[in-house]
Amino acid sequence: MEKTLKIRDMELGTGMPKVCVPITGKDKAGILQETELALQAGADLIEWRADYYVDVDDVQKTAGLGRELRKKMGNKPILFTYRTEGTNDSIELEKYIRLNQSMVDAGDVDLLDIELFMGDEVCQDFCGYAHGKGKAVIISSHDFEKTPNEQEIVGRLCKMRTLGADVPKVAVMPKNAGDVLTLLSATNQYANAHADGPLITMSMKWLGGISRISGEIFGSALTFGSTMRVSAPGQLAIEDLKYILNVLHHSENQ
């Protein structure tokens, strides 16, 4: 696998971390409005958080809204996510798999996020299914309680790649500055010793804010910025995030 991943007009894994805006609207109008705001703010891609969508159980409606998002996004990528970790949502495994497969079949999204804890077989099978239809997969792990040790984080990232992830993703909750350093050190270790493609990591809440802007230094290829509302603790407003990233990137090239 190449060190970078080309998705439409976006090349993930080179230069500044790409900025993704989570779309958390509950209905069609809200989702389209948030998408327009994300485009106006200069998002590189959007993450459609379908767990917020009230009609997500209606596969035809969900696929139809995906088509509308595709038209609005032009040649910018769409990441499709039904998040259960850290939310009050629960979904039957069969329904979770069917929903994600239906979005692969519809063809309008480019990346899909599958949660590692759904099981090795589910992750591996889904990666094979999505790759067969030309779609990329993020396998993700979110710990909203703590920060695992460095080797555990590196191990999870390695496992995700072994299961077929195009992009492994780990997000953790820090209790102190040392936890943030653990996440950054694990990111650096994986990026330099194991990575054969882009990865995404972050430490959450305000303590972990530095991890959301330091991807170019430590190895994380994508970060999340909000417009109307955050989808995880510690997300920065996209305008602030892009400003900081541009300042850091400009300083590097001086």
Coordinates of N, CA and C in Angstrom, one line a residue:
M1 N 0.8 -1.2 0.0 CA 0.0 0.0 0.0 C 0.9 1.3 0.0
E2 N 0.5 2.3 -0.8 CA 1.2 3.5 -0.8 C 1.1 4.2 0.5
K3 N 2.1 5.1 0.8 CA 2.0 5.9 2.0 C 0.9 6.9 2.0
T4 N 0.4 7.2 0.9 CA -0.8 8.1 0.8 C -2.0 7.4 0.2
L5 N -3.2 7.9 0.4 CA -4.4 7.3 -0.1 C -5.1 8.4 -0.9
K6 N -5.3 8.2 -2.2 CA -6.0 9.1 -3.0 C -7.5 8.8 -3.1
I7 N -8.3 9.8 -2.6 CA -9.7 9.6 -2.7 C -10.3 10.9 -3.4
R8 N -10.8 10.6 -4.6 CA -11.3 11.8 -5.4 C -10.2 12.8 -5.5
D9 N -10.4 14.0 -5.2 CA -9.4 15.1 -5.3 C -8.5 15.2 -4.1
M10 N -8.7 14.4 -3.1 CA -8.0 14.5 -1.8 C -6.9 13.4 -1.7
E11 N -5.7 13.8 -1.3 CA -4.6 12.8 -1.1 C -4.3 12.8 0.4
L12 N -4.7 11.7 1.1 CA -4.6 11.6 2.5 C -3.2 11.0 2.8
G13 N -2.5 11.7 3.8 CA -1.2 11.2 4.2 C 0.0 12.0 3.7
T14 N -0.3 13.2 3.2 CA 0.8 14.1 2.8 C 0.4 15.5 3.1
G15 N 1.4 16.3 3.5 CA 1.2 17.7 3.9 C 0.4 17.9 5.1
M16 N -0.3 19.0 5.2 CA -1.1 19.3 6.4 C -2.2 18.2 6.6
P17 N -2.6 17.9 7.8 CA -3.7 17.0 8.0 C -4.9 17.6 7.3
K18 N -5.7 16.7 6.7 CA -6.9 17.1 6.0 C -8.0 17.3 7.1
V19 N -8.8 18.3 6.8 CA -9.8 18.7 7.8 C -11.2 18.2 7.4
C20 N -11.7 17.4 8.3 CA -13.0 16.8 8.1 C -14.1 17.4 9.0
V21 N -15.2 17.7 8.5 CA -16.3 18.3 9.3 C -17.4 17.3 9.5
P22 N -17.7 17.0 10.8 CA -18.8 16.0 11.1 C -20.2 16.7 10.8
I23 N -21.0 15.9 10.1 CA -22.4 16.4 9.8 C -23.3 15.6 10.7
T24 N -23.9 16.4 11.7 CA -24.7 15.7 12.7 C -26.2 16.1 12.7
G25 N -26.6 16.6 11.6 CA -28.1 17.0 11.5 C -29.0 15.8 11.7
K26 N -30.2 16.1 12.2 CA -31.1 15.0 12.5 C -32.0 14.7 11.3
D27 N -32.2 15.7 10.4 CA -33.1 15.5 9.3 C -32.4 16.0 8.0
K28 N -33.1 15.8 6.9 CA -32.5 16.1 5.6 C -32.1 17.5 5.5
A29 N -33.0 18.4 5.9 CA -32.7 19.9 5.8 C -31.5 20.2 6.6
G30 N -31.4 19.7 7.8 CA -30.3 20.1 8.7 C -29.0 19.5 8.2
I31 N -29.0 18.3 7.6 CA -27.8 17.7 7.1 C -27.3 18.5 5.9
L32 N -28.2 18.9 5.0 CA -27.8 19.6 3.8 C -27.3 21.0 4.2
Q33 N -27.9 21.6 5.2 CA -27.4 22.9 5.7 C -26.0 22.8 6.2
E34 N -25.8 21.8 7.1 CA -24.4 21.7 7.7 C -23.4 21.4 6.6
T35 N -23.8 20.6 5.6 CA -22.9 20.3 4.5 C -22.5 21.6 3.8
E36 N -23.4 22.4 3.5 CA -23.2 23.7 2.8 C -22.2 24.6 3.7
L37 N -22.4 24.6 5.0 CA -21.5 25.4 5.9 C -20.1 24.8 5.8
A38 N -20.0 23.5 5.8 CA -18.7 22.8 5.8 C -18.0 23.2 4.5
L39 N -18.7 23.2 3.4 CA -18.1 23.5 2.1 C -17.6 25.0 2.1
Q40 N -18.4 25.9 2.6 CA -18.1 27.3 2.7 C -16.9 27.5 3.6
A41 N -16.7 26.7 4.6 CA -15.6 26.9 5.5 C -14.3 26.2 5.0
G42 N -14.4 25.5 3.9 CA -13.2 25.0 3.3 C -12.8 23.6 3.8
A43 N -13.8 22.8 4.2 CA -13.6 21.4 4.6 C -13.0 20.6 3.4
D44 N -12.1 19.7 3.7 CA -11.5 18.8 2.7 C -12.4 17.7 2.4
L45 N -13.2 17.3 3.4 CA -14.2 16.2 3.3 C -15.2 16.4 4.5
I46 N -16.3 15.6 4.4 CA -17.3 15.6 5.5 C -17.4 14.2 6.0
E47 N -17.8 14.1 7.3 CA -18.2 12.8 7.9 C -19.6 12.8 8.2
W48 N -20.4 12.1 7.4 CA -21.9 12.0 7.7 C -22.1 11.1 8.9
R49 N -22.4 11.6 10.0 CA -22.7 10.8 11.2 C -24.1 10.4 11.2
A50 N -24.3 9.3 10.5 CA -25.7 8.8 10.3 C -26.4 8.3 11.5
D51 N -25.7 8.2 12.6 CA -26.4 7.8 13.9 C -27.2 9.0 14.4
Y52 N -27.0 10.2 13.9 CA -27.9 11.3 14.3 C -29.1 11.4 13.4
Y53 N -29.1 10.8 12.3 CA -30.2 10.9 11.3 C -31.4 10.1 11.7
V54 N -32.6 10.8 11.8 CA -33.8 10.2 12.4 C -34.3 9.1 11.5
D55 N -34.1 9.1 10.2 CA -34.6 8.2 9.2 C -33.6 7.1 8.8
V56 N -32.5 7.0 9.6 CA -31.4 6.1 9.2 C -31.9 4.6 9.0
D57 N -32.9 4.2 9.7 CA -33.4 2.9 9.5 C -34.1 2.6 8.2
D58 N -34.5 3.7 7.5 CA -35.0 3.6 6.1 C -33.9 3.6 5.1
V59 N -33.4 2.4 4.7 CA -32.3 2.3 3.9 C -32.4 3.1 2.6
Q60 N -33.6 3.1 2.0 CA -33.8 3.8 0.7 C -33.6 5.3 0.9
K61 N -34.2 5.9 2.0 CA -34.1 7.3 2.3 C -32.6 7.7 2.6
T62 N -31.9 6.8 3.3 CA -30.5 7.1 3.7 C -29.7 7.1 2.4
A63 N -29.9 6.1 1.5 CA -29.1 6.1 0.3 C -29.5 7.3 -0.6
G64 N -30.8 7.6 -0.6 CA -31.2 8.8 -1.4 C -30.5 10.1 -0.9
L65 N -30.4 10.2 0.4 CA -29.8 11.4 0.9 C -28.3 11.4 0.6
G66 N -27.7 10.2 0.6 CA -26.3 10.1 0.2 C -26.1 10.6 -1.2
R67 N -27.1 10.3 -2.1 CA -27.0 10.9 -3.5 C -27.0 12.4 -3.5
E68 N -27.8 13.0 -2.7 CA -27.9 14.4 -2.6 C -26.6 15.0 -2.1
L69 N -26.1 14.4 -1.1 CA -24.8 14.8 -0.5 C -23.7 14.8 -1.6
R70 N -23.7 13.7 -2.4 CA -22.7 13.5 -3.4 C -22.8 14.7 -4.4
K71 N -24.0 15.1 -4.8 CA -24.1 16.2 -5.8 C -23.6 17.5 -5.1
K72 N -23.9 17.7 -3.9 CA -23.5 18.9 -3.2 C -22.0 19.0 -3.0
M73 N -21.4 17.8 -2.7 CA -19.9 17.8 -2.4 C -19.1 17.8 -3.6
G74 N -19.6 17.6 -4.8 CA -18.8 17.6 -6.0 C -17.8 16.5 -5.9
N75 N -16.5 16.8 -6.1 CA -15.5 15.8 -6.1 C -14.7 15.8 -4.7
K76 N -15.4 16.3 -3.7 CA -14.8 16.1 -2.3 C -15.3 14.9 -1.7
P77 N -14.5 14.2 -0.9 CA -15.0 12.9 -0.3 C -16.0 13.0 0.8
I78 N -16.8 11.9 0.9 CA -17.8 11.7 1.9 C -17.4 10.5 2.7
L79 N -17.3 10.6 4.1 CA -17.0 9.5 5.0 C -18.4 9.2 5.7
F80 N -18.8 8.0 5.6 CA -20.1 7.5 6.2 C -19.8 6.8 7.5
T81 N -20.4 7.3 8.6 CA -20.2 6.7 9.9 C -21.5 6.5 10.7
Y82 N -21.7 5.3 11.2 CA -22.7 5.1 12.2 C -22.0 4.8 13.5
R83 N -21.8 5.8 14.4 CA -21.1 5.6 15.6 C -21.9 5.1 16.7
T84 N -21.4 4.1 17.4 CA -22.0 3.5 18.6 C -21.2 3.8 19.8
E85 N -19.8 3.8 19.7 CA -18.9 4.1 20.8 C -19.1 5.5 21.3
G86 N -19.3 5.7 22.6 CA -19.5 7.0 23.2 C -20.8 7.7 22.9
T87 N -21.8 6.9 22.4 CA -23.1 7.4 22.2 C -24.1 6.6 23.0
N88 N -25.3 7.1 23.0 CA -26.4 6.4 23.6 C -27.1 5.4 22.6
D89 N -26.6 5.3 21.4 CA -27.2 4.5 20.4 C -26.7 3.1 20.5
S90 N -27.6 2.2 20.3 CA -27.3 0.8 20.1 C -28.0 0.3 18.8
I91 N -27.3 -0.6 18.2 CA -27.9 -1.1 16.9 C -27.5 -2.6 16.8
E92 N -28.4 -3.4 16.3 CA -28.1 -4.8 16.1 C -27.0 -4.9 15.1
L93 N -26.2 -5.9 15.4 CA -25.0 -6.1 14.5 C -25.4 -6.3 13.0
E94 N -26.4 -7.1 12.8 CA -26.9 -7.4 11.4 C -27.4 -6.1 10.8
K95 N -28.1 -5.3 11.5 CA -28.6 -4.0 10.9 C -27.4 -3.1 10.7
Y96 N -26.4 -3.1 11.5 CA -25.2 -2.3 11.4 C -24.5 -2.6 10.1
I97 N -24.3 -3.9 9.9 CA -23.6 -4.4 8.7 C -24.4 -4.1 7.4
R98 N -25.7 -4.4 7.5 CA -26.6 -4.1 6.4 C -26.6 -2.7 5.9
L99 N -26.6 -1.8 6.9 CA -26.6 -0.3 6.6 C -25.4 0.1 5.9
N100 N -24.2 -0.4 6.4 CA -23.0 0.0 5.8 C -22.8 -0.6 4.4
Q101 N -23.2 -1.9 4.3 CA -23.1 -2.5 3.0 C -24.0 -1.8 2.0
S102 N -25.2 -1.4 2.4 CA -26.1 -0.7 1.5 C -25.5 0.6 1.0
M103 N -24.8 1.3 1.9 CA -24.1 2.6 1.4 C -23.0 2.3 0.5
V104 N -22.3 1.2 0.7 CA -21.3 0.8 -0.3 C -21.9 0.5 -1.7
D105 N -23.1 -0.2 -1.6 CA -23.8 -0.6 -2.9 C -24.3 0.7 -3.6
A106 N -24.8 1.6 -2.8 CA -25.3 2.9 -3.4 C -24.2 3.6 -4.2
G107 N -23.0 3.6 -3.7 CA -21.9 4.1 -4.4 C -21.5 5.6 -4.2
D108 N -22.3 6.3 -3.4 CA -22.1 7.7 -3.3 C -21.1 8.2 -2.3
V109 N -20.9 7.3 -1.3 CA -19.9 7.7 -0.2 C -18.5 7.0 -0.6
D110 N -17.4 7.6 -0.1 CA -16.1 7.2 -0.5 C -15.4 6.3 0.5
L111 N -15.6 6.7 1.8 CA -15.0 6.0 2.9 C -16.1 5.6 3.9
L112 N -15.9 4.5 4.6 CA -16.9 4.1 5.6 C -16.1 3.7 6.9
D113 N -16.6 4.1 8.0 CA -16.0 3.8 9.3 C -16.7 2.6 10.0
I114 N -15.8 1.6 10.3 CA -16.3 0.4 11.0 C -15.6 0.3 12.3
E115 N -16.3 0.1 13.4 CA -15.8 0.0 14.7 C -15.1 -1.3 15.0
L116 N -13.9 -1.2 15.5 CA -13.1 -2.4 15.8 C -13.8 -3.4 16.7
F117 N -14.5 -2.9 17.7 CA -15.1 -3.8 18.7 C -16.3 -4.6 18.1
M118 N -16.7 -4.3 16.9 CA -17.7 -5.1 16.3 C -17.2 -6.5 16.0
G119 N -15.9 -6.7 16.0 CA -15.3 -8.1 15.9 C -14.4 -8.2 14.7
D120 N -13.4 -9.0 14.8 CA -12.4 -9.2 13.8 C -13.0 -9.7 12.5
E121 N -13.9 -10.6 12.6 CA -14.5 -11.2 11.4 C -15.4 -10.2 10.6
V122 N -16.1 -9.4 11.4 CA -17.0 -8.4 10.8 C -16.1 -7.4 10.1
C123 N -15.1 -6.9 10.8 CA -14.2 -5.9 10.2 C -13.5 -6.4 8.9
Q124 N -13.0 -7.6 9.0 CA -12.3 -8.2 7.8 C -13.2 -8.4 6.7
D125 N -14.4 -9.0 6.9 CA -15.3 -9.2 5.9 C -15.8 -8.0 5.2
F126 N -16.1 -6.9 6.1 CA -16.6 -5.7 5.5 C -15.5 -5.0 4.6
C127 N -14.2 -5.0 5.1 CA -13.2 -4.5 4.3 C -13.1 -5.1 2.9
G128 N -13.2 -6.4 2.9 CA -13.2 -7.1 1.6 C -14.4 -6.7 0.8
Y129 N -15.6 -6.6 1.4 CA -16.8 -6.2 0.6 C -16.6 -4.8 0.0
A130 N -16.2 -3.9 0.9 CA -16.0 -2.5 0.4 C -15.0 -2.4 -0.6
H131 N -13.8 -3.0 -0.5 CA -12.8 -3.0 -1.4 C -13.2 -3.5 -2.8
G132 N -14.1 -4.5 -2.7 CA -14.6 -5.1 -4.0 C -15.4 -4.2 -4.8
K133 N -16.0 -3.1 -4.1 CA -16.8 -2.1 -4.8 C -16.0 -0.8 -4.9
G134 N -14.7 -0.8 -4.6 CA -13.9 0.4 -4.8 C -14.0 1.4 -3.8
K135 N -14.4 1.0 -2.6 CA -14.5 1.9 -1.4 C -13.5 1.7 -0.4
A136 N -13.1 2.8 0.3 CA -12.0 2.7 1.3 C -12.7 2.5 2.7
V137 N -11.9 2.0 3.7 CA -12.5 1.7 5.0 C -11.6 2.3 6.1
I138 N -12.2 3.0 7.0 CA -11.5 3.3 8.3 C -12.0 2.3 9.3
I139 N -11.1 1.6 10.0 CA -11.4 0.8 11.2 C -11.1 1.7 12.4
S140 N -12.0 1.9 13.3 CA -11.8 2.9 14.4 C -12.0 2.2 15.8
S141 N -11.3 2.9 16.7 CA -11.4 2.5 18.1 C -11.5 3.7 19.0
H142 N -12.5 3.9 19.8 CA -12.7 5.1 20.6 C -12.8 4.7 22.1
D143 N -11.9 5.3 22.9 CA -12.0 5.0 24.3 C -12.3 6.3 25.0
F144 N -13.6 6.4 25.5 CA -14.0 7.7 26.1 C -13.8 7.7 27.6
E145 N -13.1 6.7 28.1 CA -12.8 6.6 29.5 C -11.4 6.9 29.9
K146 N -10.5 6.5 29.0 CA -9.1 6.5 29.4 C -8.1 6.5 28.2
T147 N -6.8 6.6 28.5 CA -5.8 6.4 27.4 C -5.1 5.1 27.7
P148 N -5.2 4.1 26.8 CA -4.4 2.9 27.0 C -2.9 3.2 26.9
N149 N -2.1 2.3 27.3 CA -0.6 2.5 27.2 C -0.2 2.5 25.7
E150 N 1.0 3.0 25.5 CA 1.5 3.2 24.2 C 1.5 1.9 23.3
Q151 N 1.9 0.8 23.9 CA 2.0 -0.4 23.1 C 0.6 -0.9 22.7
E152 N -0.4 -0.7 23.6 CA -1.8 -1.1 23.3 C -2.3 -0.2 22.1
I153 N -2.0 1.1 22.1 CA -2.4 1.9 21.0 C -1.8 1.5 19.7
V154 N -0.5 1.3 19.7 CA 0.2 0.8 18.5 C -0.3 -0.5 18.1
G155 N -0.6 -1.4 19.0 CA -1.1 -2.8 18.7 C -2.5 -2.7 18.0
R156 N -3.3 -1.8 18.5 CA -4.6 -1.6 17.9 C -4.5 -1.1 16.4
L157 N -3.6 -0.2 16.2 CA -3.4 0.4 14.9 C -2.9 -0.7 13.9
C158 N -2.0 -1.5 14.4 CA -1.4 -2.6 13.6 C -2.5 -3.6 13.3
K159 N -3.3 -4.0 14.3 CA -4.4 -4.9 14.1 C -5.4 -4.5 13.0
M160 N -5.7 -3.2 13.1 CA -6.7 -2.6 12.1 C -6.2 -2.8 10.7
R161 N -4.9 -2.5 10.5 CA -4.3 -2.7 9.1 C -4.3 -4.2 8.7
T162 N -4.0 -5.1 9.7 CA -4.0 -6.5 9.4 C -5.4 -7.0 9.0
L163 N -6.5 -6.4 9.6 CA -7.8 -6.7 9.2 C -8.3 -6.1 7.9
G164 N -7.5 -5.2 7.4 CA -7.8 -4.7 6.0 C -8.1 -3.2 6.0
A165 N -8.0 -2.5 7.1 CA -8.3 -1.1 7.1 C -7.4 -0.3 6.1
D166 N -7.9 0.6 5.3 CA -7.1 1.5 4.5 C -6.5 2.6 5.5
V167 N -7.3 2.9 6.5 CA -6.9 3.9 7.4 C -7.3 3.5 8.8
P168 N -6.3 3.2 9.7 CA -6.6 2.9 11.1 C -6.8 4.2 11.9
K169 N -7.8 4.1 12.8 CA -8.1 5.3 13.6 C -8.2 5.0 15.1
V170 N -7.6 5.7 16.0 CA -7.7 5.6 17.4 C -7.9 6.9 18.0
A171 N -9.0 7.0 18.9 CA -9.2 8.2 19.7 C -9.3 7.8 21.1
V172 N -8.7 8.6 22.0 CA -8.6 8.2 23.4 C -8.9 9.5 24.3
M173 N -9.3 9.2 25.6 CA -9.6 10.2 26.5 C -8.4 10.4 27.5
P174 N -7.8 11.6 27.6 CA -6.7 11.9 28.5 C -7.2 12.3 29.9
K175 N -6.5 12.0 30.9 CA -6.8 12.4 32.2 C -5.7 13.4 32.7
N176 N -4.6 13.5 31.9 CA -3.5 14.4 32.3 C -2.7 14.6 31.0
A177 N -1.7 15.5 31.1 CA -0.8 15.8 30.0 C 0.0 14.6 29.6
G178 N 0.3 13.7 30.5 CA 1.1 12.5 30.2 C 0.3 11.6 29.3
D179 N -1.0 11.6 29.4 CA -1.8 10.7 28.5 C -1.8 11.3 27.1
V180 N -1.7 12.6 27.0 CA -1.6 13.2 25.6 C -0.3 12.8 25.0
L181 N 0.8 12.8 25.8 CA 2.1 12.5 25.3 C 2.1 11.0 24.9
T182 N 1.4 10.1 25.6 CA 1.3 8.7 25.3 C 0.7 8.5 23.9
L183 N -0.4 9.2 23.7 CA -1.1 9.1 22.4 C -0.1 9.6 21.2
L184 N 0.5 10.7 21.5 CA 1.4 11.3 20.4 C 2.6 10.4 20.2
S185 N 3.2 9.8 21.3 CA 4.3 8.9 21.1 C 3.9 7.7 20.4
A186 N 2.7 7.1 20.7 CA 2.2 5.9 20.0 C 2.0 6.2 18.5
T187 N 1.5 7.4 18.2 CA 1.3 7.8 16.8 C 2.6 7.9 16.1
N188 N 3.6 8.5 16.7 CA 4.9 8.6 16.1 C 5.5 7.2 15.9
Q189 N 5.4 6.4 16.9 CA 6.0 5.0 16.8 C 5.4 4.3 15.6
Y190 N 4.0 4.3 15.6 CA 3.4 3.5 14.5 C 3.7 4.1 13.1
A191 N 3.7 5.4 13.0 CA 4.0 6.1 11.8 C 5.3 5.8 11.2
N192 N 6.3 5.7 12.1 CA 7.7 5.5 11.7 C 8.1 4.0 11.6
A193 N 7.5 3.1 12.4 CA 7.9 1.8 12.4 C 7.0 0.8 11.7
H194 N 5.7 1.2 11.6 CA 4.8 0.2 11.1 C 3.9 0.7 9.9
A195 N 3.7 1.9 9.8 CA 2.7 2.4 8.8 C 3.1 2.2 7.4
D196 N 2.2 1.7 6.6 CA 2.4 1.7 5.1 C 1.2 2.4 4.5
G197 N 0.6 3.3 5.2 CA -0.5 4.1 4.7 C -0.9 5.1 5.8
P198 N -1.8 6.0 5.5 CA -2.2 7.0 6.4 C -2.9 6.5 7.7
L199 N -2.8 7.2 8.7 CA -3.5 6.9 10.0 C -4.1 8.1 10.6
I200 N -5.1 7.9 11.5 CA -5.7 9.0 12.2 C -5.7 8.7 13.7
T201 N -5.2 9.6 14.5 CA -5.2 9.5 16.0 C -5.6 10.8 16.6
M202 N -6.2 10.8 17.8 CA -6.4 12.0 18.5 C -6.6 11.7 20.0
S203 N -6.3 12.7 20.8 CA -6.6 12.7 22.2 C -7.7 13.8 22.4
M204 N -8.7 13.4 23.1 CA -9.9 14.2 23.2 C -9.9 15.3 24.3
K205 N -11.0 16.0 24.4 CA -11.2 17.1 25.4 C -10.1 18.2 25.1
W206 N -10.2 19.3 26.0 CA -9.3 20.4 25.7 C -7.8 20.0 26.0
L207 N -7.6 19.0 26.9 CA -6.2 18.5 27.1 C -5.6 18.0 25.9
G208 N -6.4 17.3 25.0 CA -5.8 16.7 23.8 C -5.8 17.6 22.6
G209 N -6.1 18.9 22.8 CA -6.2 19.7 21.6 C -5.0 19.8 20.7
I210 N -3.8 19.7 21.4 CA -2.6 19.7 20.6 C -2.5 18.5 19.6
S211 N -3.1 17.4 20.0 CA -3.1 16.3 19.0 C -3.9 16.5 17.8
R212 N -4.8 17.4 17.8 CA -5.7 17.7 16.7 C -5.0 18.6 15.7
I213 N -3.9 19.2 16.1 CA -3.2 20.1 15.1 C -1.8 19.7 14.8
S214 N -1.4 18.5 15.4 CA 0.1 18.2 15.2 C 0.3 17.0 14.3
G215 N -0.7 16.6 13.5 CA -0.6 15.4 12.7 C 0.5 15.4 11.8
E216 N 0.9 16.6 11.2 CA 2.0 16.6 10.3 C 3.3 16.3 10.9
I217 N 3.4 16.5 12.3 CA 4.6 16.3 13.0 C 4.7 14.8 13.5
F218 N 3.6 14.3 14.0 CA 3.6 13.0 14.6 C 3.1 11.9 13.7
G219 N 2.3 12.2 12.7 CA 1.9 11.2 11.7 C 0.4 11.0 11.4
S220 N -0.4 11.8 12.2 CA -1.9 11.6 11.9 C -2.3 12.4 10.7
A221 N -3.0 11.8 9.8 CA -3.3 12.4 8.5 C -4.6 13.2 8.4
L222 N -5.4 13.2 9.4 CA -6.7 13.8 9.3 C -7.1 14.3 10.7
T223 N -7.8 15.4 10.7 CA -8.4 16.0 12.0 C -9.8 16.5 11.7
F224 N -10.5 16.7 12.8 CA -11.9 17.0 12.7 C -12.2 18.4 13.3
G225 N -12.9 19.2 12.5 CA -13.3 20.6 12.9 C -14.8 20.7 12.7
S226 N -15.4 21.5 13.6 CA -16.8 21.6 13.7 C -17.3 22.9 13.1
T227 N -18.6 22.9 12.6 CA -19.2 24.2 12.2 C -20.3 24.5 13.2
M228 N -21.4 23.8 13.2 CA -22.6 24.1 14.1 C -22.4 23.5 15.5
R229 N -21.9 22.2 15.5 CA -21.8 21.5 16.8 C -20.7 20.5 16.7
V230 N -20.1 20.1 17.8 CA -19.1 19.1 17.8 C -19.7 17.7 17.9
S231 N -18.9 16.8 17.4 CA -19.3 15.4 17.5 C -18.5 14.6 18.5
A232 N -17.5 15.2 19.0 CA -16.6 14.6 20.0 C -16.0 15.7 20.9
P233 N -15.7 15.3 22.2 CA -15.1 16.3 23.1 C -13.8 16.9 22.6
G234 N -13.7 18.2 22.6 CA -12.4 18.8 22.2 C -12.3 19.3 20.8
Q235 N -13.3 19.0 19.9 CA -13.2 19.5 18.6 C -13.1 21.0 18.5
L236 N -12.2 21.5 17.6 CA -12.1 22.9 17.4 C -13.0 23.4 16.3
A237 N -13.4 24.6 16.3 CA -14.1 25.2 15.2 C -13.3 25.1 14.0
I238 N -13.8 24.8 12.8 CA -13.0 24.6 11.6 C -12.2 25.9 11.3
E239 N -12.8 27.1 11.5 CA -12.0 28.3 11.1 C -10.8 28.4 12.0
D240 N -10.9 28.1 13.3 CA -9.7 28.2 14.2 C -8.7 27.1 13.8
L241 N -9.2 25.9 13.5 CA -8.4 24.8 13.2 C -7.5 25.0 12.0
K242 N -8.2 25.5 10.9 CA -7.5 25.7 9.6 C -6.5 26.9 9.8
Y243 N -6.8 27.9 10.6 CA -5.9 29.0 10.8 C -4.6 28.5 11.5
I244 N -4.8 27.7 12.5 CA -3.6 27.2 13.3 C -2.8 26.2 12.4
L245 N -3.4 25.4 11.6 CA -2.7 24.5 10.7 C -1.9 25.2 9.7
N246 N -2.5 26.3 9.1 CA -1.9 27.1 8.1 C -0.7 27.8 8.7
V247 N -0.8 28.3 9.9 CA 0.3 29.0 10.6 C 1.5 28.1 10.8
L248 N 1.2 26.9 11.3 CA 2.2 25.9 11.6 C 2.9 25.4 10.3
H249 N 2.1 25.2 9.3 CA 2.6 24.7 8.0 C 3.5 25.8 7.3
H250 N 3.0 27.0 7.4 CA 3.8 28.1 6.9 C 5.1 28.3 7.6
S251 N 5.1 28.1 8.9 CA 6.3 28.3 9.7 C 7.3 27.2 9.3
E252 N 6.8 26.0 9.0 CA 7.7 24.8 8.7 C 8.4 25.1 7.4
N253 N 7.7 25.8 6.5 CA 8.3 26.1 5.1 C 9.1 27.3 5.0
Q254 N 9.3 28.0 6.1 CA 10.1 29.3 6.1 C 11.6 29.0 6.1

